[in-house]
Short mmCIF file of C-alpha atoms in Angstrom, two decimals:
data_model
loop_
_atom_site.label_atom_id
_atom_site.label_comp_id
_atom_site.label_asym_id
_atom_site.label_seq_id
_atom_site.Cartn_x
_atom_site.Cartn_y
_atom_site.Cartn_z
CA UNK A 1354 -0.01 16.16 1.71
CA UNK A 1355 2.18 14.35 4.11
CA UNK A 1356 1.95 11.56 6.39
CA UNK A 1357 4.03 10.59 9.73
CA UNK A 1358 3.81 7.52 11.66
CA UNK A 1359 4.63 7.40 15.84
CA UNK A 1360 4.50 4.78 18.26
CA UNK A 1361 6.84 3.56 21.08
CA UNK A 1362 9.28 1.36 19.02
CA UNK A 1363 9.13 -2.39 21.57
CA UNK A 1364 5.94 -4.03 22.41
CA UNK A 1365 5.69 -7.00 25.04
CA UNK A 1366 4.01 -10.04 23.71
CA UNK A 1367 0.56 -10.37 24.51
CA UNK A 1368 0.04 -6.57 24.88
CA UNK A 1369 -1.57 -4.23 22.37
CA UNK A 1370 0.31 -2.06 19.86
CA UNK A 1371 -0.14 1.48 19.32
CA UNK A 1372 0.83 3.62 16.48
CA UNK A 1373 -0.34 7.03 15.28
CA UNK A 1374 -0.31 8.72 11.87
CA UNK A 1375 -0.18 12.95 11.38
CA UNK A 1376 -1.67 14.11 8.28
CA UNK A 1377 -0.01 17.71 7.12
CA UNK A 1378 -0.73 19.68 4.58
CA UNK A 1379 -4.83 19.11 4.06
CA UNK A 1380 -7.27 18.29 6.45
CA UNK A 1381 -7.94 14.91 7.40
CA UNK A 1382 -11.80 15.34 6.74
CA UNK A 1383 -10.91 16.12 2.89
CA UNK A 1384 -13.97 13.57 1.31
CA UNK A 1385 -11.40 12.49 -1.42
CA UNK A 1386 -9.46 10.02 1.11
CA UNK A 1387 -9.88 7.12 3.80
CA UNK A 1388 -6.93 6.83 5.51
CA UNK A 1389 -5.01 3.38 5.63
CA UNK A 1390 -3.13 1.23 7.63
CA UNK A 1391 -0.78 -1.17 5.87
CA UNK A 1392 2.52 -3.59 7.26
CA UNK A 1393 5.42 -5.20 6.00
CA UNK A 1394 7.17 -7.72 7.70
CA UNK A 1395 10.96 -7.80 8.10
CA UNK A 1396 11.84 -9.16 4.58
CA UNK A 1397 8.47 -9.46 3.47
CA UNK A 1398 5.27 -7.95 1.31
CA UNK A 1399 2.45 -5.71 2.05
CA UNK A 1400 -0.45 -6.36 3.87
CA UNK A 1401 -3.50 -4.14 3.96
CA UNK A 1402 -4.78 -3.86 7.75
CA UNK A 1403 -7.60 -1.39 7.59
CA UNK A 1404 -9.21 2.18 6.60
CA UNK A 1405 -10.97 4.50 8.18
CA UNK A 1406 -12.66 7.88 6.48
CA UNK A 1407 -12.95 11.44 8.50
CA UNK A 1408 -16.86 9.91 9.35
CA UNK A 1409 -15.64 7.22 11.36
CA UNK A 1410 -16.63 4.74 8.98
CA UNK A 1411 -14.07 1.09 8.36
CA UNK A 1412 -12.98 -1.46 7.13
CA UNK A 1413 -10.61 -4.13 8.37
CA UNK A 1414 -8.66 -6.89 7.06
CA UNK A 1415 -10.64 -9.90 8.08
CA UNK A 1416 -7.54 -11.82 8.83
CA UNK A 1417 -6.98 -9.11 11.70
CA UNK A 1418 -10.29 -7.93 12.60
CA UNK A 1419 -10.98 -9.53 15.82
CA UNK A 1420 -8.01 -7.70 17.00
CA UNK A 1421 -7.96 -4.03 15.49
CA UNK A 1422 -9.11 -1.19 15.52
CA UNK A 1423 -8.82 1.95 13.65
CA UNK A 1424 -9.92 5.30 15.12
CA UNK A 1425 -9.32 9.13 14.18
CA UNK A 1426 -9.21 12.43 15.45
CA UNK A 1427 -10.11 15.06 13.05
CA UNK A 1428 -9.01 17.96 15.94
CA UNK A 1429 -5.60 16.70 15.72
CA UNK A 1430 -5.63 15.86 11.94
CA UNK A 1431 -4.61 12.06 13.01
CA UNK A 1432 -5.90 8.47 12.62
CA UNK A 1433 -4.41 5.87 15.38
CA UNK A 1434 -4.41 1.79 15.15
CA UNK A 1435 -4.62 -0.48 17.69
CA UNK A 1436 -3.68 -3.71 17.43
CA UNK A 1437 -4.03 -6.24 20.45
CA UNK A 1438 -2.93 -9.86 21.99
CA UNK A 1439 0.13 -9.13 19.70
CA UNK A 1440 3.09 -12.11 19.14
CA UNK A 1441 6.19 -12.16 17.02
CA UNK A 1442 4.42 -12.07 14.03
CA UNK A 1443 3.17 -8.50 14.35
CA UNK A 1444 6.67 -7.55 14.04
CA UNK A 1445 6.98 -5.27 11.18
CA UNK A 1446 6.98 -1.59 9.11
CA UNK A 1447 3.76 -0.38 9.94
CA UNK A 1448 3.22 2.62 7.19
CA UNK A 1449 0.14 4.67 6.79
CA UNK A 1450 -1.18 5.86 3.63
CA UNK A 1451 -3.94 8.01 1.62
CA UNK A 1452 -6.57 6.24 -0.13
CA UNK A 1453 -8.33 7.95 -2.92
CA UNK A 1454 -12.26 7.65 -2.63
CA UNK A 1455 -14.57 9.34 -4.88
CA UNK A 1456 -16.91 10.41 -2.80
CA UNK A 1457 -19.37 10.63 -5.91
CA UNK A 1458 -19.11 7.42 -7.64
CA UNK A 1459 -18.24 5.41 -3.72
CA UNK A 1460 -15.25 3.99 -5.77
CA UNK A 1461 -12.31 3.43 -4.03
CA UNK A 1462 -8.29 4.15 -5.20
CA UNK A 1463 -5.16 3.38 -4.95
CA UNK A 1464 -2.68 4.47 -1.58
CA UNK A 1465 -0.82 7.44 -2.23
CA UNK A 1466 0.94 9.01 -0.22
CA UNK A 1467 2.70 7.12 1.99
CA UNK A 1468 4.36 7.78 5.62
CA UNK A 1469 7.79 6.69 5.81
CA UNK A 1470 6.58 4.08 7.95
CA UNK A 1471 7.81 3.27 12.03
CA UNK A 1472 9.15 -0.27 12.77
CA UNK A 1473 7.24 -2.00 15.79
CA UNK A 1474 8.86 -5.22 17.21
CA UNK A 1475 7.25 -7.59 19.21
CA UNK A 1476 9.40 -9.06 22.30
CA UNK A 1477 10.00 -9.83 25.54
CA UNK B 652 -9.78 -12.83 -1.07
CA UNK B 653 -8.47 -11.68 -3.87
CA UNK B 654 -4.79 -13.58 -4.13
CA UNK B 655 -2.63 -11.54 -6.46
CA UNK B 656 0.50 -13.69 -7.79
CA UNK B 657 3.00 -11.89 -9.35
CA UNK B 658 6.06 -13.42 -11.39
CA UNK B 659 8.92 -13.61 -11.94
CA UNK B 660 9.64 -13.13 -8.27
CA UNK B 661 13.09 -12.48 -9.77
CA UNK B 662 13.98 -10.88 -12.15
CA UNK B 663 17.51 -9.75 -13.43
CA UNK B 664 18.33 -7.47 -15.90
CA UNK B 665 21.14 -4.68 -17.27
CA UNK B 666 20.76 -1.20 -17.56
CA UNK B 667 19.23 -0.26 -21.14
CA UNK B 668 17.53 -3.59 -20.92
CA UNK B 669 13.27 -3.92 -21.33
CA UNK B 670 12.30 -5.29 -18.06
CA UNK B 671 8.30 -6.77 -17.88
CA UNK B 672 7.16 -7.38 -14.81
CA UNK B 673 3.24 -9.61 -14.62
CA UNK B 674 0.94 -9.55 -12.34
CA UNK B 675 -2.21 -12.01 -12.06
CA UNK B 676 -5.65 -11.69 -10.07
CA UNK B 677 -7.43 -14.99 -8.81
CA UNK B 678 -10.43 -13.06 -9.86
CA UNK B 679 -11.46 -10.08 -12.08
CA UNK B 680 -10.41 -6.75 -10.57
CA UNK B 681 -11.42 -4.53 -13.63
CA UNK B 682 -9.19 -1.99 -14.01
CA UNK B 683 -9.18 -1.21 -10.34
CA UNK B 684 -5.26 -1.76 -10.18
CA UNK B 685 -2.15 -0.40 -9.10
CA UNK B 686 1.87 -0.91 -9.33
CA UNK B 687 4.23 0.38 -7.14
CA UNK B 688 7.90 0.64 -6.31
CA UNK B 689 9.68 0.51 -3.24
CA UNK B 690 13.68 0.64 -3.00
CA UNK B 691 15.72 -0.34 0.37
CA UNK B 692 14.43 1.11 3.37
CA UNK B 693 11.77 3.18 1.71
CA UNK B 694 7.64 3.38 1.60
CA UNK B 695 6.10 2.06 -1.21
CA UNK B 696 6.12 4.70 -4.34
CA UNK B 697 2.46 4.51 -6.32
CA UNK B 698 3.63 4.09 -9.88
CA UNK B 699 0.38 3.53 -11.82
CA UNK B 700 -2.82 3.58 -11.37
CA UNK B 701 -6.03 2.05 -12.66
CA UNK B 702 -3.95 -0.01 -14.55
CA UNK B 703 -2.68 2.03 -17.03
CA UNK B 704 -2.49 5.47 -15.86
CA UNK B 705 0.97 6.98 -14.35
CA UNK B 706 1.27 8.82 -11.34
CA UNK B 707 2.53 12.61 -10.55
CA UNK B 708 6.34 12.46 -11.51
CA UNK B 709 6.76 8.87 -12.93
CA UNK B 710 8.58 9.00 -16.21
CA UNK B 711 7.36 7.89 -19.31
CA UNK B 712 9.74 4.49 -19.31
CA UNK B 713 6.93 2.99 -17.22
CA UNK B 714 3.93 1.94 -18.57
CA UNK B 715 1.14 -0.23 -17.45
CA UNK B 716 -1.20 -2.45 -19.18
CA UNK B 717 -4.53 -4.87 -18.37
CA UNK B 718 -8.18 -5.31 -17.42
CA UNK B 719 -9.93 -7.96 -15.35
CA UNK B 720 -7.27 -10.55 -14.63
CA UNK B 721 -3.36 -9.88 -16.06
CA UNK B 722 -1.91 -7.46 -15.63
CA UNK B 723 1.67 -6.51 -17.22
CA UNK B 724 4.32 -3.38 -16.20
CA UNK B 725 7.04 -2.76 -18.51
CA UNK B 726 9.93 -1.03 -17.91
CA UNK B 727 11.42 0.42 -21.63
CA UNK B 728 15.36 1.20 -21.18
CA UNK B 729 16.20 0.40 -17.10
CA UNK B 730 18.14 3.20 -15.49
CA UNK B 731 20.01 2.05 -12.26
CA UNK B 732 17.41 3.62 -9.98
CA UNK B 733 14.71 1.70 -11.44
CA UNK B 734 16.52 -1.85 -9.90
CA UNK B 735 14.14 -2.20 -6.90
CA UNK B 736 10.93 -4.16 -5.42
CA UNK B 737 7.92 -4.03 -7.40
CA UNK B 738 4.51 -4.89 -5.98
CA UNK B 739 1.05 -4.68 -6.93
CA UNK B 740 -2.15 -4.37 -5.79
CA UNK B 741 -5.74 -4.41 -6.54
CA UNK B 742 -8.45 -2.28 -4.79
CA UNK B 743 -11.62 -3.62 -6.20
CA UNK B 744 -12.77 -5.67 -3.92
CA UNK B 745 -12.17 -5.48 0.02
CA UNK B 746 -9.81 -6.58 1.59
CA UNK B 747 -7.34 -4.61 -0.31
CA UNK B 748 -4.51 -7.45 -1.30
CA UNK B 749 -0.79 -6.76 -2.47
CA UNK B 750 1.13 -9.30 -4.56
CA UNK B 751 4.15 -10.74 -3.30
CA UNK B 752 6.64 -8.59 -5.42
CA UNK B 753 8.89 -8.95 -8.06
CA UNK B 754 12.67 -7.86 -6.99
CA UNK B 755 14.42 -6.03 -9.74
CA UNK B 756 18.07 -6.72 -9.89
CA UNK B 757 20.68 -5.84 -12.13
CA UNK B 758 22.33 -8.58 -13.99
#
């Protein structure tokens, strides 16, 4: 299982940010993962954004919810965020990652694998 | 929220030297806890997982320990690739939170 991050690289203040993450090598609908956002600042920790399973079903960070969404395409075996009104502060690794669910017990799991992750700055 | 404080936020060692590495939850998170590793200009690297349990490929030198509310990874004999950020995290309770890291640095 392997996971790559797009998106365009420069975002203008004020607009909304767009990545996308390609799951290869199992289908995105597998019931043993959601399917995570998660940033790092320049210099900085982690920060959880959001999940979202093959359903359609997610959760959000509720420090970002008013401005993200998370959607997915199982046709295309990718998940997509979208974060809007962005400023400086959204600069940052944006990586997406597996999270194990057990789809028996509704437990969730740790984030593993991770994409290598695509750097989105914020500026004019 | 869930804050997760990890210490020491530095911590510097040699190699062949026991490195520990604490984490603390501002509330019980069972054993619904991981560690991971991430070295410069790399993802993340799950390490261990509900708390204790080691992940596809991680050698035995790392070992993880706790239950509701400390948490402690130790590091027996430190080999130079093991001098890197360590973070952790706890997935009990949404949202997901990371700790702030501990950097790894050799002495």
């Amino acid at each position: 299982l392997q996971l790559q991050e797009s998106g365009p690289g420069l975002v203008k203040p004020s607009e909304t940010l767009s990545v996308t993450c390609t799951v290869s090598g199992d289908s995105i609908s597998n019931d043993n993962y959601y399917w995570d956002w998660i940033r790092q600042p320049p210099g900085k920790g982690l920060e959880w954004i959001g999940s979202i399973y093959y359903s359609g079903k997610t959760y959000y960070n509720p420090s970002l919810k008013s401005r993200v969404t998370i959607s997915i395409d199982t046709s295309k075996n990718q998940f997509s965020l979208k974060l809007s009104s962005v400023t400086a502060a959204d600069t940052g690794l944006y990586y997406c990652a597996g999270q194990y669910y057990d789809s028996w017990s509704g437990l969730f799991g740790w984030n593993d694998p991770w994409g290598q992750g695509t750097l989105v700055t914020v500026s004019s | 929220e869930i804050v997760m404080t990890q210490s020491p936020a530095t911590l510097s060692l040699s190699p062949g030297e026991r490195a520990t590495l604490s984490c603390r939850a501002s509330q019980s998170v069972n054993a619904n806890f991981a560690w991971y590793q991430q070295k410069l200009g790399q993802a993340p690297r799950l390490l261990i997982y509900g708390s204790s349990t080691r992940a596809t490929g991680v050698p035995a030198r790392f070992s993880g320990i706790g239950s509701g509310t400390e948490f402690t990874l130790t590091i027996t004999s430190l080999q130079s690739e093991d001098f890197a950020v360590y973070y952790c995290q706890q997935y009990n309770t949404w949202p997901i939170t990371f700790g702030q890291g501990t950097k790894l640095e050799i002495k």
